[in-house]
Each structure stands twice: as C-alpha cells, then as structure tokens.
Amino acid sequence: MNLGELTPDPALYWFSLALYLLVLVIAVLTAPWRSLLARRERQNALGLAIITLPMLWSMSPGLPGGVGFQLLGMTTVTLIFGWQLAVVIGTITGLILLIVGTWQQAALPVNLALVVLIPVAVTMAVLAAANLLRRTNLFVYMLGVGFFGSMLALLASLWVGVLLLNPDLDHPLVLLLTFPEGFLNGALISALTVFYPEIVRTYDDVRYLGKPR
C-alpha cells in the first residue's frame, strides 16, 4: 500500500521520517559492502533490482479511500541482499518515484515505511522462524519464506496502512491481491536458489540441503 492521493498527518510524517532515517543510517553503516563489491554477479543483481522495483511500484492502481496498491517484491530483495541493502535499494526506488512524480514528497517517509521497512522486517522475522526449525529443507525456504513470507509481508503493510490511515478499502479484494505477491516472490526465489544460489545472501546449502561445506 502507498498513500496515493492522501496526505499524512504531520505527526505521522515526522515520526515516519525519523524512524526511517534511523533505520537507513544503521543499514548503511552495517551493510555488507565488501561482499557486494567482491562479487560482480551481486552488483549486477543490485542494478537489476534498482531498475525493476520502480517499474513494479509504478503499477499502482488506485483503491477506494484514495490509497494506492502495488506489488512489493521486497521479500525477494531482502532474501537476495540481506535487510541492510534491501533498505538501501528500497530508499533509492522511493526517491526515483519521487523524482518522476509518481509519489508525492509529503507522503514519502510514510510510503517508505509501509513498502520498505514493514516488508523487510516481516521477511526477516519469517526467515528467522524458518531457521529455528529443527527439520528443514529447500521447500521451507522457497515456499515458506519466499511465497508465504511475502504474502505476510504484504498483509502486514496493508494492515499497518489501514490502522494509520483508515481508508475505506474493499478488504476481500485486497486479500485476493496478496496471492500475486506470493507467486512473484516465490517463483523468483525458487528460480534463484536453484540456478544462482551464490547470489542469494540468506540462502544456506548446509541448512536447507544438508550439503557439506
């Protein structure tokens, strides 16, 4: 969810801005920059993410209540790069949408909180829960985290948005829109873990396939 035509309350704007800047600073300071710079394929993946996400987020049909809705793709970005770089990539995407006029400046911090911080946090929580399982396999990662984790991330974004903005949404329709999010992220993560596992930072052959180091 993004604010679309809505303008947030000033208190919500400043709170979202302060929270987002705090998380962004921590992300920049702790991001695995050396690992990123050491692998050309990861750099290519980062560039592709920065190109793709603005297009994905631009496809945002208006919903009743003035808000917009778009597929997020943040679960895939988080699993590939880790939460720090996911926040950086999401920030760059939001700034691109601001520059091209898709997002309004007054809604930028709230939009970023809804479509970046919340999905990244939920994805990392689902991944942590999956890693705590005593018995696990590749499908736990691909379907449990990639598919269902992305659906939960989108639902969390929508839920918080509804709590903050109280728009008049068609909730059954919104719930139906979570399946494409799950399919998109689940398919991408499944393909990447099979064909290019070396670029997926959060994937571990030892944990999910039992391969020796």
Tab-separated table of C-alpha atoms in Angstrom:
chain	number	residue	atom	x	y	z
A	1	MET	CA	0.000	0.000	0.000
A	2	ASN	CA	1.098	3.578	-0.642
A	3	LEU	CA	-0.679	6.798	0.262
A	4	GLY	CA	-1.622	7.616	-3.317
A	5	GLU	CA	-3.638	10.825	-3.195
A	6	LEU	CA	-3.682	11.030	0.615
A	7	THR	CA	-1.548	13.449	2.621
A	8	PRO	CA	-0.432	12.113	6.008
A	9	ASP	CA	-0.896	13.887	9.282
A	10	PRO	CA	2.190	15.998	10.152
A	11	ALA	CA	2.860	13.960	13.297
A	12	LEU	CA	2.806	10.746	11.263
A	13	TYR	CA	5.069	12.324	8.642
A	14	TRP	CA	7.759	13.371	11.130
A	15	PHE	CA	7.597	10.113	13.091
A	16	SER	CA	7.953	8.069	9.889
A	17	LEU	CA	10.805	10.288	8.705
A	18	ALA	CA	12.738	9.974	11.984
A	19	LEU	CA	12.213	6.211	12.165
A	20	TYR	CA	13.173	5.663	8.552
A	21	LEU	CA	16.307	7.798	8.744
A	22	LEU	CA	17.421	5.923	11.859
A	23	VAL	CA	16.990	2.545	10.180
A	24	LEU	CA	18.614	3.809	6.973
A	25	VAL	CA	21.706	5.064	8.802
A	26	ILE	CA	22.086	1.725	10.617
A	27	ALA	CA	21.588	-0.126	7.318
A	28	VAL	CA	24.230	1.932	5.506
A	29	LEU	CA	26.761	1.553	8.332
A	30	THR	CA	26.292	-2.221	8.702
A	31	ALA	CA	25.631	-3.257	5.087
A	32	PRO	CA	27.957	-5.922	3.622
A	33	TRP	CA	29.586	-3.554	1.137
A	34	ARG	CA	32.776	-5.612	0.801
A	35	SER	CA	30.810	-8.730	-0.076
A	36	LEU	CA	28.820	-6.758	-2.621
A	37	LEU	CA	31.882	-5.192	-4.248
A	38	ALA	CA	33.702	-8.527	-4.363
A	39	ARG	CA	31.057	-10.261	-6.478
A	40	ARG	CA	30.213	-8.910	-9.920
A	41	GLU	CA	27.048	-11.013	-10.148
A	42	ARG	CA	25.723	-9.469	-6.927
A	43	GLN	CA	26.439	-5.985	-8.279
A	44	ASN	CA	24.527	-6.867	-11.446
A	45	ALA	CA	21.639	-8.165	-9.346
A	46	LEU	CA	21.595	-4.929	-7.342
A	47	GLY	CA	21.467	-2.836	-10.513
A	48	LEU	CA	18.654	-5.001	-11.858
A	49	ALA	CA	16.704	-4.557	-8.610
A	50	ILE	CA	17.065	-0.757	-8.785
A	51	ILE	CA	15.789	-0.813	-12.375
A	52	THR	CA	12.936	-3.253	-11.766
A	53	LEU	CA	11.427	-2.041	-8.478
A	54	PRO	CA	10.454	1.456	-9.711
A	55	MET	CA	8.568	-0.119	-12.611
A	56	LEU	CA	6.882	-2.619	-10.299
A	57	TRP	CA	5.885	0.049	-7.784
A	58	SER	CA	4.660	2.371	-10.540
A	59	MET	CA	1.957	-0.148	-11.447
A	60	SER	CA	-0.217	1.107	-8.620
A	61	PRO	CA	-3.967	1.127	-9.248
A	62	GLY	CA	-5.963	3.418	-7.013
A	63	LEU	CA	-8.162	1.809	-4.403
A	64	PRO	CA	-11.286	3.184	-2.714
A	65	GLY	CA	-10.194	5.599	0.014
A	66	GLY	CA	-7.531	7.329	-2.075
A	67	VAL	CA	-4.653	4.936	-1.384
A	68	GLY	CA	-2.661	3.018	-3.980
A	69	PHE	CA	-1.706	-0.629	-4.130
A	70	GLN	CA	1.331	-2.230	-5.729
A	71	LEU	CA	3.246	-5.470	-5.627
A	72	LEU	CA	6.270	-5.011	-3.385
A	73	GLY	CA	8.943	-7.517	-4.362
A	74	MET	CA	10.766	-6.652	-1.133
A	75	THR	CA	10.862	-10.229	0.132
A	76	THR	CA	12.950	-11.253	-2.880
A	77	VAL	CA	15.231	-8.228	-2.481
A	78	THR	CA	15.656	-8.911	1.236
A	79	LEU	CA	16.482	-12.593	0.741
A	80	ILE	CA	18.992	-11.818	-2.011
A	81	PHE	CA	20.836	-8.912	-0.402
A	82	GLY	CA	20.031	-9.017	3.318
A	83	TRP	CA	17.973	-6.445	5.174
A	84	GLN	CA	20.532	-3.623	5.075
A	85	LEU	CA	20.919	-3.473	1.305
A	86	ALA	CA	17.192	-4.095	0.896
A	87	VAL	CA	16.524	-0.883	2.835
A	88	VAL	CA	19.066	0.989	0.689
A	89	ILE	CA	17.544	-0.346	-2.549
A	90	GLY	CA	14.023	0.487	-1.354
A	91	THR	CA	15.138	4.021	-0.487
A	92	ILE	CA	16.643	4.556	-3.940
A	93	THR	CA	13.439	3.231	-5.520
A	94	GLY	CA	11.306	5.622	-3.473
A	95	LEU	CA	13.487	8.579	-4.451
A	96	ILE	CA	13.188	7.624	-8.132
A	97	LEU	CA	9.393	7.555	-7.835
A	98	LEU	CA	9.521	10.933	-6.089
A	99	ILE	CA	11.639	12.440	-8.875
A	100	VAL	CA	9.395	11.150	-11.663
A	101	GLY	CA	6.298	12.379	-9.836
A	102	THR	CA	4.684	9.039	-9.012
A	103	TRP	CA	4.939	9.670	-5.268
A	104	GLN	CA	4.351	12.998	-3.555
A	105	GLN	CA	7.019	14.432	-1.284
A	106	ALA	CA	4.634	14.838	1.650
A	107	ALA	CA	3.942	11.086	1.643
A	108	LEU	CA	7.487	9.816	1.014
A	109	PRO	CA	8.501	8.813	4.582
A	110	VAL	CA	5.184	7.066	5.248
A	111	ASN	CA	5.278	5.311	1.883
A	112	LEU	CA	8.806	4.091	2.530
A	113	ALA	CA	7.841	2.845	5.975
A	114	LEU	CA	4.898	0.922	4.526
A	115	VAL	CA	6.538	-0.590	1.450
A	116	VAL	CA	10.136	-0.990	2.676
A	117	LEU	CA	10.512	-1.173	6.463
A	118	ILE	CA	7.499	-3.342	7.230
A	119	PRO	CA	8.012	-5.920	4.431
A	120	VAL	CA	11.732	-6.176	5.220
A	121	ALA	CA	11.053	-6.660	8.937
A	122	VAL	CA	8.372	-9.300	8.323
A	123	THR	CA	10.562	-11.150	5.826
A	124	MET	CA	13.470	-11.267	8.267
A	125	ALA	CA	11.143	-12.462	11.040
A	126	VAL	CA	9.778	-15.283	8.839
A	127	LEU	CA	13.329	-16.234	7.805
A	128	ALA	CA	14.442	-16.311	11.440
A	129	ALA	CA	11.478	-18.531	12.320
A	130	ALA	CA	12.317	-20.886	9.433
A	131	ASN	CA	15.934	-21.099	10.574
A	132	LEU	CA	14.813	-22.138	14.054
A	133	LEU	CA	13.115	-25.282	12.741
A	134	ARG	CA	14.920	-28.486	13.697
A	135	ARG	CA	13.978	-30.133	10.419
A	136	THR	CA	14.131	-28.032	7.313
A	137	ASN	CA	14.599	-28.364	3.564
A	138	LEU	CA	14.694	-26.308	0.395
A	139	PHE	CA	10.905	-26.005	0.225
A	140	VAL	CA	10.827	-24.305	3.623
A	141	TYR	CA	12.988	-21.552	2.164
A	142	MET	CA	11.325	-21.302	-1.249
A	143	LEU	CA	7.677	-21.707	-0.218
A	144	GLY	CA	7.675	-20.933	3.492
A	145	VAL	CA	9.794	-17.791	3.275
A	146	GLY	CA	9.619	-16.808	-0.403
A	147	PHE	CA	5.914	-17.486	-1.037
A	148	PHE	CA	4.094	-17.266	2.287
A	149	GLY	CA	6.599	-14.837	3.784
A	150	SER	CA	5.974	-12.337	1.001
A	151	MET	CA	2.213	-12.688	1.433
A	152	LEU	CA	2.574	-11.976	5.148
A	153	ALA	CA	4.814	-9.002	4.360
A	154	LEU	CA	2.199	-7.503	2.062
A	155	LEU	CA	-0.606	-8.189	4.529
A	156	ALA	CA	1.397	-6.502	7.290
A	157	SER	CA	1.957	-3.456	5.094
A	158	LEU	CA	-1.763	-3.269	4.331
A	159	TRP	CA	-2.762	-3.810	7.958
A	160	VAL	CA	-0.499	-1.055	9.282
A	161	GLY	CA	-1.623	1.243	6.471
A	162	VAL	CA	-5.258	0.670	7.356
A	163	LEU	CA	-4.561	1.300	11.049
A	164	LEU	CA	-2.733	4.542	10.315
A	165	LEU	CA	-4.901	5.933	7.530
A	166	ASN	CA	-8.238	4.183	7.989
A	167	PRO	CA	-9.095	4.168	4.259
A	168	ASP	CA	-12.350	2.648	3.089
A	169	LEU	CA	-10.952	-0.461	1.380
A	170	ASP	CA	-12.653	-3.415	-0.225
A	171	HIS	CA	-10.925	-5.873	2.086
A	172	PRO	CA	-11.851	-9.115	0.228
A	173	LEU	CA	-10.387	-7.626	-2.956
A	174	VAL	CA	-7.232	-6.532	-1.153
A	175	LEU	CA	-6.762	-10.009	0.320
A	176	LEU	CA	-7.048	-11.540	-3.153
A	177	LEU	CA	-4.250	-9.263	-4.340
A	178	THR	CA	-1.812	-10.889	-1.920
A	179	PHE	CA	-1.597	-14.072	-3.994
A	180	PRO	CA	0.220	-12.410	-6.927
A	181	GLU	CA	2.765	-11.077	-4.419
A	182	GLY	CA	3.363	-14.575	-3.104
A	183	PHE	CA	3.582	-16.067	-6.584
A	184	LEU	CA	6.010	-13.403	-7.817
A	185	ASN	CA	8.406	-13.698	-4.901
A	186	GLY	CA	8.068	-17.460	-4.555
A	187	ALA	CA	8.822	-18.020	-8.243
A	188	LEU	CA	11.818	-15.684	-8.232
A	189	ILE	CA	13.340	-17.140	-5.076
A	190	SER	CA	12.751	-20.698	-6.290
A	191	ALA	CA	14.498	-19.973	-9.585
A	192	LEU	CA	17.409	-18.148	-7.977
A	193	THR	CA	18.081	-20.761	-5.301
A	194	VAL	CA	18.131	-23.500	-7.941
A	195	PHE	CA	20.146	-21.777	-10.674
A	196	TYR	CA	22.059	-18.963	-8.925
A	197	PRO	CA	22.250	-19.779	-5.192
A	198	GLU	CA	25.548	-17.908	-4.866
A	199	ILE	CA	23.849	-14.514	-5.226
A	200	VAL	CA	21.170	-15.187	-2.574
A	201	ARG	CA	22.819	-13.962	0.613
A	202	THR	CA	20.340	-15.509	3.061
A	203	TYR	CA	20.343	-18.957	1.461
A	204	ASP	CA	22.472	-21.689	3.068
A	205	ASP	CA	23.145	-25.016	1.311
A	206	VAL	CA	24.153	-26.644	4.575
A	207	ARG	CA	20.931	-25.706	6.353
A	208	TYR	CA	18.457	-26.351	3.545
A	209	LEU	CA	20.089	-29.149	1.539
A	210	GLY	CA	22.447	-30.706	4.051
A	211	LYS	CA	25.449	-30.216	1.770
A	212	PRO	CA	28.897	-30.338	3.372
A	213	ARG	CA	30.872	-27.134	3.469
